[in-house]
XYZ file of C-alpha atoms in Angstrom:
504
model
C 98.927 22.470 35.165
C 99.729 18.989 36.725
C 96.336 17.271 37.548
C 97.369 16.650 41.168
C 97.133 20.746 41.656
C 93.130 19.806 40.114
C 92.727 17.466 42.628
C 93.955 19.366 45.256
C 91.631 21.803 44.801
C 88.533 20.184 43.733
C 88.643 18.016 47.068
C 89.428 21.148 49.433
C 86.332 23.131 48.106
C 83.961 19.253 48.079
C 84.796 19.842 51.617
C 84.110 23.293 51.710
C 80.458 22.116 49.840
C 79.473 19.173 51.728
C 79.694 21.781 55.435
C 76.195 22.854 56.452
C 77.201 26.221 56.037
C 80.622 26.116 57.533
C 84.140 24.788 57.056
C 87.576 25.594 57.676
C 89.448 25.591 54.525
C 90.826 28.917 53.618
C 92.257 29.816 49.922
C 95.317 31.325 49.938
C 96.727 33.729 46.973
C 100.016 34.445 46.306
C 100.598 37.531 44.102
C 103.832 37.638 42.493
C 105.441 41.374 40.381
C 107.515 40.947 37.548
C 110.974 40.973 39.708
C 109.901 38.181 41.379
C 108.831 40.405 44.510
C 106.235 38.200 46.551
C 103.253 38.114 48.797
C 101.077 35.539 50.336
C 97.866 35.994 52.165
C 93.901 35.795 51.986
C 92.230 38.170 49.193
C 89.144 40.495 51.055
C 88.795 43.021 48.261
C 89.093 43.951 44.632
C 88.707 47.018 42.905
C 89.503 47.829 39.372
C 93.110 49.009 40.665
C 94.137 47.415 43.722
C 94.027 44.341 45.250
C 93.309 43.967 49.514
C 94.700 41.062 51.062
C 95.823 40.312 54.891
C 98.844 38.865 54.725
C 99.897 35.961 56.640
C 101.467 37.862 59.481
C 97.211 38.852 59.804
C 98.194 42.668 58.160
C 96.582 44.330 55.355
C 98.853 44.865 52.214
C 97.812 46.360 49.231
C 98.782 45.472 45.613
C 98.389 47.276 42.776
C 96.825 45.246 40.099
C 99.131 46.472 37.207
C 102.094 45.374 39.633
C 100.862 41.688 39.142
C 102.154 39.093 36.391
C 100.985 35.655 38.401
C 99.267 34.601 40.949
C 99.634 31.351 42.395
C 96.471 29.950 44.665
C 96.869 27.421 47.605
C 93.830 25.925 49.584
C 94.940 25.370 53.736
C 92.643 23.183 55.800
C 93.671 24.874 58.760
C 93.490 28.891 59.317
C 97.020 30.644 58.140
C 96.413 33.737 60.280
C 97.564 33.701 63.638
C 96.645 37.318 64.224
C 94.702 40.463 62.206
C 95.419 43.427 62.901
C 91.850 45.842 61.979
C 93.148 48.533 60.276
C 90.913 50.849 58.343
C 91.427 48.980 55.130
C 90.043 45.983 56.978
C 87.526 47.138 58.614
C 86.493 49.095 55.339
C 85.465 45.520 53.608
C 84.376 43.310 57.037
C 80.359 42.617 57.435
C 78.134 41.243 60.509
C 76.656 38.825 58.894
C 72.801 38.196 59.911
C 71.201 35.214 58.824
C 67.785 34.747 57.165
C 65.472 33.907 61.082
C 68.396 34.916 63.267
C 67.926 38.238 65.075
C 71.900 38.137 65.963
C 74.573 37.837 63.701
C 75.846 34.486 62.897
C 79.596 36.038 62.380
C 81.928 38.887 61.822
C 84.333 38.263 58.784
C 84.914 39.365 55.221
C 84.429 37.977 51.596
C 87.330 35.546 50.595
C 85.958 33.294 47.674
C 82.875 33.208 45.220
C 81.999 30.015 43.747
C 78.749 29.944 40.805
C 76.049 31.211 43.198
C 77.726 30.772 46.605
C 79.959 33.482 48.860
C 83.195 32.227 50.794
C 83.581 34.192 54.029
C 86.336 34.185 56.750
C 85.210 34.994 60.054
C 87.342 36.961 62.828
C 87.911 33.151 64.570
C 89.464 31.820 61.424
C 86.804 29.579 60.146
C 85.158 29.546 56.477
C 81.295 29.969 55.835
C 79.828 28.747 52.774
C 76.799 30.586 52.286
C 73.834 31.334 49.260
C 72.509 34.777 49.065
C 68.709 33.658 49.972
C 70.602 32.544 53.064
C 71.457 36.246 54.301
C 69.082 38.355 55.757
C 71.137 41.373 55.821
C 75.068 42.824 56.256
C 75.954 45.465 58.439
C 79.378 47.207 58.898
C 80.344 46.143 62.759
C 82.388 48.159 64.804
C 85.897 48.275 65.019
C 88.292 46.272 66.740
C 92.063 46.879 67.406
C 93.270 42.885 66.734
C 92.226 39.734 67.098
C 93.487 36.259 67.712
C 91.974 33.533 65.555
C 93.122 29.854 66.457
C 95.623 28.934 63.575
C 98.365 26.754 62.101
C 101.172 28.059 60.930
C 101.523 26.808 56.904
C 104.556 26.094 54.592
C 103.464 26.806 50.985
C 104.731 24.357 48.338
C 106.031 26.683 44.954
C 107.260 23.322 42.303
C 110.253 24.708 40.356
C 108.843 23.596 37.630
C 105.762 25.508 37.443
C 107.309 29.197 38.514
C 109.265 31.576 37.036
C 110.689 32.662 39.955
C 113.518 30.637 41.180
C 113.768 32.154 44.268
C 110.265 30.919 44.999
C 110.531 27.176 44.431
C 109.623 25.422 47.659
C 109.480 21.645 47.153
C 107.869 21.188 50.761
C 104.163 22.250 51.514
C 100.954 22.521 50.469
C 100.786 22.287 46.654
C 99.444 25.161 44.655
C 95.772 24.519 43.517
C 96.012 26.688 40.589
C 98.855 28.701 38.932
C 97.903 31.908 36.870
C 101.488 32.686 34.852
C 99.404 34.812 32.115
C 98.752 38.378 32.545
C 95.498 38.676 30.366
C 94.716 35.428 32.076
C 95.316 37.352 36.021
C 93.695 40.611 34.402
C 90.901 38.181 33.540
C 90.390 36.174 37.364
C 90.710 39.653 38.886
C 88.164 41.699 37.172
C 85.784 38.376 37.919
C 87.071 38.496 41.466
C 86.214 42.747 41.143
C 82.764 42.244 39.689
C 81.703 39.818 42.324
C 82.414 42.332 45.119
C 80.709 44.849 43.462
C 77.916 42.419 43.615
C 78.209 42.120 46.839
C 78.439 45.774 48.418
C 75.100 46.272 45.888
C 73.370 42.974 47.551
C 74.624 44.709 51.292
C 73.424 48.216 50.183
C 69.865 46.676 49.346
C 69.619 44.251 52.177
C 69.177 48.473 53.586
C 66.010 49.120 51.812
C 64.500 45.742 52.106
C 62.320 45.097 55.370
C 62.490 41.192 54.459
C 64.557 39.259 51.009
C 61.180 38.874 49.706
C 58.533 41.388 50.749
C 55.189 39.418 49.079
C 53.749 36.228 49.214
C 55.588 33.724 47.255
C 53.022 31.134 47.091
C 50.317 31.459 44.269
C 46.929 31.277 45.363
C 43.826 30.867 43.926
C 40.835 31.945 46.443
C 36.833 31.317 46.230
C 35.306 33.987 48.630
C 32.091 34.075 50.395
C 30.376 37.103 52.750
C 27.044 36.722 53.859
C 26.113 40.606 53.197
C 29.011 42.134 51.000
C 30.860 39.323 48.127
C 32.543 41.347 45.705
C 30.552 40.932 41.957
C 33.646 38.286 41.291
C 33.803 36.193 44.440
C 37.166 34.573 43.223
C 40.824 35.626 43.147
C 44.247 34.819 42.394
C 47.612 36.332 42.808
C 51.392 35.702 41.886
C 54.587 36.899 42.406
C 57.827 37.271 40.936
C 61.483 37.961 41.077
C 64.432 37.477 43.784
C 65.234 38.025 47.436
C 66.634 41.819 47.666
C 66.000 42.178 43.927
C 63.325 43.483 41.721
C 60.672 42.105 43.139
C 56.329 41.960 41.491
C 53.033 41.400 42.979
C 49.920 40.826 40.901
C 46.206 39.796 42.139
C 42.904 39.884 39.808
C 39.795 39.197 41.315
C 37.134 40.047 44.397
C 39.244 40.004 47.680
C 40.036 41.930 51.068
C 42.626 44.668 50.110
C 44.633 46.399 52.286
C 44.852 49.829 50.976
C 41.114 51.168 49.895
C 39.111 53.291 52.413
C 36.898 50.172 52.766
C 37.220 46.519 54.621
C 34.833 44.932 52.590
C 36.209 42.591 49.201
C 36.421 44.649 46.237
C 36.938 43.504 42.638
C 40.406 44.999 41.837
C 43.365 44.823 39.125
C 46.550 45.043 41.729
C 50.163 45.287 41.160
C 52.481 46.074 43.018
C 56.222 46.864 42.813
C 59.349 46.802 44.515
C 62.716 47.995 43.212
C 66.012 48.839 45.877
C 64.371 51.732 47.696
C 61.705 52.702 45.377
C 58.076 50.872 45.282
C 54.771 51.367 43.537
C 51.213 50.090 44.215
C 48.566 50.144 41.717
C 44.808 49.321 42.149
C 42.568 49.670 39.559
C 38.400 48.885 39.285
C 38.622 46.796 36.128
C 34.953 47.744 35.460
C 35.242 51.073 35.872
C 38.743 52.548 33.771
C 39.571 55.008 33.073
C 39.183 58.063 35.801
C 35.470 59.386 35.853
C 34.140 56.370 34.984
C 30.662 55.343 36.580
C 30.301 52.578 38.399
C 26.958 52.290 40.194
C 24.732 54.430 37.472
C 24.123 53.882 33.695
C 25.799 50.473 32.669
C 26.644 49.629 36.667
C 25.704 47.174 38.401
C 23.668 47.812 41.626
C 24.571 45.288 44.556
C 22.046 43.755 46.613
C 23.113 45.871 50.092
C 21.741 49.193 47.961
C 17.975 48.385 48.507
C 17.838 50.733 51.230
C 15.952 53.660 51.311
C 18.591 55.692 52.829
C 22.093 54.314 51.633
C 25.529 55.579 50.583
C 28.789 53.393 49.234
C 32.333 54.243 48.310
C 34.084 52.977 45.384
C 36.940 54.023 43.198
C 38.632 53.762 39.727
C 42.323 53.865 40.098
C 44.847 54.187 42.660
C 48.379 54.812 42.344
C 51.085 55.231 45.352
C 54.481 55.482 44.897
C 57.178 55.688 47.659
C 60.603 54.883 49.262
C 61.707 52.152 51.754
C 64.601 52.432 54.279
C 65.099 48.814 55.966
C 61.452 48.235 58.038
C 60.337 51.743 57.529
C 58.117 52.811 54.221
C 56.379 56.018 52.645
C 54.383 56.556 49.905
C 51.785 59.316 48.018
C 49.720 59.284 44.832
C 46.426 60.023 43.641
C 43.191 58.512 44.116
C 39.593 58.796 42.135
C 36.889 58.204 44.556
C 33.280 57.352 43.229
C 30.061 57.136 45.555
C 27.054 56.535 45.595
C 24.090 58.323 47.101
C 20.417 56.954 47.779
C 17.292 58.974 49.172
C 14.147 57.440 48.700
C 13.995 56.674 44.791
C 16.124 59.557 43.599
C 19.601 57.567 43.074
C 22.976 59.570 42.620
C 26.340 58.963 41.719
C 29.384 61.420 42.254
C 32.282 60.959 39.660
C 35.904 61.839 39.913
C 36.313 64.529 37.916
C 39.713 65.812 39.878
C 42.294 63.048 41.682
C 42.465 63.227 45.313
C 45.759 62.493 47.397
C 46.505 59.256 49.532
C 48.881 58.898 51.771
C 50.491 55.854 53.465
C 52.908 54.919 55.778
C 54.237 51.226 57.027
C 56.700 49.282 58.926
C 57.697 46.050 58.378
C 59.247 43.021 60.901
C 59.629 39.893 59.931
C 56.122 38.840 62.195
C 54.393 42.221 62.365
C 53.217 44.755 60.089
C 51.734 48.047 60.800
C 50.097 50.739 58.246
C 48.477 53.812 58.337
C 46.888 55.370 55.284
C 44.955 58.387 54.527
C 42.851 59.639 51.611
C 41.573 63.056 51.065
C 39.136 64.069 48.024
C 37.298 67.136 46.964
C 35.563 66.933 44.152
C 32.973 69.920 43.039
C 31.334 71.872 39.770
C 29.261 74.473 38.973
C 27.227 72.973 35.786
C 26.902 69.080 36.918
C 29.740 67.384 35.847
C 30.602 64.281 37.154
C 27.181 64.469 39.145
C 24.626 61.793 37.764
C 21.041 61.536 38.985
C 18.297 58.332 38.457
C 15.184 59.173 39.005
C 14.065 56.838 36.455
C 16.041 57.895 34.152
C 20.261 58.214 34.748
C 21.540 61.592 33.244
C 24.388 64.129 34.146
C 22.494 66.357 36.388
C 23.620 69.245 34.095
C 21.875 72.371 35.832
C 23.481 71.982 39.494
C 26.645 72.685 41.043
C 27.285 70.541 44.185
C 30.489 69.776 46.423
C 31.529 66.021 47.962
C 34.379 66.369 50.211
C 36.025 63.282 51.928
C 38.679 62.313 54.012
C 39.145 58.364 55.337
C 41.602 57.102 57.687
C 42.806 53.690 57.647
C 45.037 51.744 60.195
C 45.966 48.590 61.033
C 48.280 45.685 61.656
C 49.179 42.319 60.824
C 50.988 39.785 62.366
C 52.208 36.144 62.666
C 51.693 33.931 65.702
C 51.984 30.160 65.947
C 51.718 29.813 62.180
C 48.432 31.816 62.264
C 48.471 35.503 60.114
C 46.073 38.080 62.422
C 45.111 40.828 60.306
C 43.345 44.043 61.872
C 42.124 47.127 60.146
C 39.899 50.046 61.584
C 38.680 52.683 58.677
C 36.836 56.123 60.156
C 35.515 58.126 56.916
C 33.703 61.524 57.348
C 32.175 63.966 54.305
C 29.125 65.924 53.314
C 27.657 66.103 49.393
C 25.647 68.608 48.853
C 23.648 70.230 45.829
C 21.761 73.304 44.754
C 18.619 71.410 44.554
C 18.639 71.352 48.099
C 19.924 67.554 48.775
C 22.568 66.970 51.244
C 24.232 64.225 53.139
C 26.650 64.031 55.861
C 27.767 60.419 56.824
C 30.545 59.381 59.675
C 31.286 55.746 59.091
C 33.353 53.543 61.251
C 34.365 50.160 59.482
C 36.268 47.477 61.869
C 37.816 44.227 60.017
C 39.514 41.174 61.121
C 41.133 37.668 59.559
C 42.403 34.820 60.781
C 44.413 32.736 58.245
C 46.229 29.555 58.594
C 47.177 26.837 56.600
C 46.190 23.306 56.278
C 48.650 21.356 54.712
C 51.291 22.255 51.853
C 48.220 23.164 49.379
C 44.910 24.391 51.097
C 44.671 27.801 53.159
C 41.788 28.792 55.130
C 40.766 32.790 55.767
C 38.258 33.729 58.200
C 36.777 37.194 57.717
C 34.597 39.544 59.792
C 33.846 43.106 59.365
C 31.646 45.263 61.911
C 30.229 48.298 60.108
C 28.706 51.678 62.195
C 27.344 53.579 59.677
C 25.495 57.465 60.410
C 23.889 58.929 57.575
C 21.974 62.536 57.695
C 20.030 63.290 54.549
C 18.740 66.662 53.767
C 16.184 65.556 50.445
C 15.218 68.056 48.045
C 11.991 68.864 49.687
C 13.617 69.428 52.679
C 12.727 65.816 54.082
C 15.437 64.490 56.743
C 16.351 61.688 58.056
C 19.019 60.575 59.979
C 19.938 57.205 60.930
C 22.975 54.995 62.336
C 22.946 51.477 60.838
C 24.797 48.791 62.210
C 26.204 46.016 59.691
C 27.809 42.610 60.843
C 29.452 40.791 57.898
C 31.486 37.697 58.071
C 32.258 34.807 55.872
C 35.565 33.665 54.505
C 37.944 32.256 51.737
C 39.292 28.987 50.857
C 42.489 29.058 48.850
C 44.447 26.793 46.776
C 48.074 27.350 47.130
C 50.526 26.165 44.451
């Protein structure tokens, strides 16, 4: 290879590199058979048989790849294609191309050129885009379109005698070839990299399907100190991570005493939560790092009471695990798994504490914009037995309150949305939970409890964030005590407070 051909092509694509984003240089291939039978045009496909080019009268032409003993490349400043004609092998392999903060698509075009990391594309008006993957928000097939007129320049292609085979190719006037390819293992070789990089691509364009956003978590590492004036989790510090790429496998991970989005409850909770994302599948785990595995107790025994149980009259929720697993479909997601409630249960001095002894089912739905997210979620338990297990009673002394039978049935609804205005996250969440415990003894609650919460988070700088939270409880509480004592009661519960993050 003469190093003028080098040069050629090493300046055509620095111009290609130095473009924000856009250029006009297009690569032209010219595939040439073993009786010198030869055709010139820009490459928008390869499979592991054929090869998809439009040719330079702007039709589609398909080569078979065994057909091929050279190929002989030739970078044009100017657009070769006067028209293209948008057949259905055209149209097959042509995207809209949406970029990443652009609600329309920046162009209409197809896949020409890969270089290292970045994609080549032609676009329907002739011009070259030079683009990353983080860069592309997603690909859609457009519609079709009979023909189209790109502006062009019509281009003579230089073929040096001495460098082909074929002597009825040599042209000693024109562009000069930026690469020759005279080996067969050596064209088997640039078209199964050529092959793999579209297949690359249609995966990156079927995912771009089942991903609301490139990255769906926070990308920033944070470690938060929280405060609440009524309700600080038992660990009132946090941090979370995440990992991966845009519109690949993607991981979420946060260990400490924070606001989480899917529990029944608004209020920080010490948690163990990872979560997943995969193409269209996804998986959210949540897990009481005090309290593993399912059944454990949290409040009685070992637990640890917190200060907002001194009541006479009180109840709490709590939980040891939660799993959901789901599918995504662009903004839209759904997900199911099991969940093991715990509460707690105060009359007077008699303490109890109901264990998960069977899983219950949770449900949640979301959809997801690039400023707005909304959720729904539901959870739904029954737990029961006939000789006390999973029922523990403190009336001095915590034991398994082995002589009863008792029922605890639950169901919580949680809503809410989040969204991003003037560089300010609003986060809303409204929780309604409704059940009635009772045992043979004769105790018995029914509680309705209505839980409102709402941050405001904003940054300050590149390294400090700032999270205001407030959370309105309404909390109605009938107990039936073994005597046959009741009291009923509606307690209203104003928490606030917030977090100060480091960011990294």
């Amino acid at each position: 290879m003469d190093w003028r051909f080098w040069f050629w092509s090493s300046a055509t694509w620095l111009v290609l590199l130095l473009t924000s984003g856009s250029a006009s240089a297009v690569e032209i291939h010219t595939l040439v058979a073993e009786n010198c039978r030869a055709q010139s045009g820009v490459v928008v496909y390869v499979d592991d048989q054929l090869v998809t080019l439009i040719d330079l009268r702007g039709r589609s032409t398909v080569w078979r790849r065994d057909e091929i003993a050279s190929v002989v490349l030739h970078n044009s400043v100017d657009n070769p294609l006067a028209s293209i004609t948008l057949d259905e092998r055209l149209s097959e392999h042509m995207y809209n191309v949406y970029l990443v903060g652009e609600d329309e698509a920046a162009f209409t075009g197809w896949a020409v050129g890969f270089i290292e990391e970045l994609i080549v594309f032609l676009d329907l008006f002739g011009r070259t885009h030079v683009l990353a993957q983080e860069d592309i928000d997603h690909m859609r097939r457009p519609s079709p379109l009979p023909i189209v007129y790109p502006p062009h320049a019509e281009v003579v292609l230089q073929f040096p005698r001495d460098y082909i085979e074929c002597a009825s190719l040599a042209q000693s006037a024109g562009i000069p070839p930026s690469r020759i390819i005279g080996d067969r293992i050596k064209v088997s070789d640039y078209l199964d990299a050529f092959e793999h990089s579209y297949h690359a691509l249609e995966s990156f364009r079927e995912r771009t399907f089942v991903y609301a956003k490139p990255f769906m978590y926070d990308e920033r590492t944070r470690l938060g100190l929280i405060y609440m004036r009524r309700r600080s989790p038992i660990v009132p510090a946090y941090i979370h991570f995440s990992t991966g790429k845009p519109f690949g496998f993607q991981s979420y991970m946060l260990i400490g005493g924070a606001p989480i989005p899917w529990l029944p409850t608004v209020d920080p909770t010490l948690v163990l939560w990872s979560d997943l994302k995969s193409h269209l599948f996804h998986a959210t785990f949540l897990a009481n790092p005090l309290a593993l595995p399912a059944g454990t107790q949290v409040y009685l025994g070992d637990g640890t009471l917190p200060p907002y149980t001194e009541y006479s009259y009180q109840t709490e929720p709590n939980f040891n695990y939660l799993i959901l697993m789901g599918l995504d479909a662009g903004p839209w997601s759904a997900s199911v798994g099991t969940y093991y409630p715990v509460r707690y249960i105060k009359g007077k001095r008699q303490q109890r504490e109901v264990s998960a002894r069977h899983a219950g089912l949770a449900f949640r739905a979301r959809a997801i914009w690039t400023a707005l997210e909304l959720h729904a979620l539901y959870f739904r338990s029954r737990q029961s037995a006939s000789n006390g297990k999973g029922l523990t009673i403190d009336d001095g002394i915590a034991e398994e309150a082995q002589d009863k039978s008792y029922i605890l049935d639950e169901d919580t609804l949680r809503a809410g949305a989040t969204a991003r205005v003037l560089d300010t996250d609003l986060a809303l969440d409204a929780v309604v939970s409704r059940g009635v415990h009772t045992d043979s003894g004769g105790f018995g609650l029914t509680f309705r409890h209505y839980q409102l919460g709402a941050t405001i988070s904003r940054e300050f700088g590149h390294y400090v964030r700032m999270n205001v939270h407030t959370n309105y409880h309404i909390e109605s509480n009938d107990f039936v005590e073994e005597d046959g004592a009741r009291s009923d009661a509606t307690e209203y519960v104003l928490d606030y407070g917030g977090a100060f993050e480091f960011q990294f």
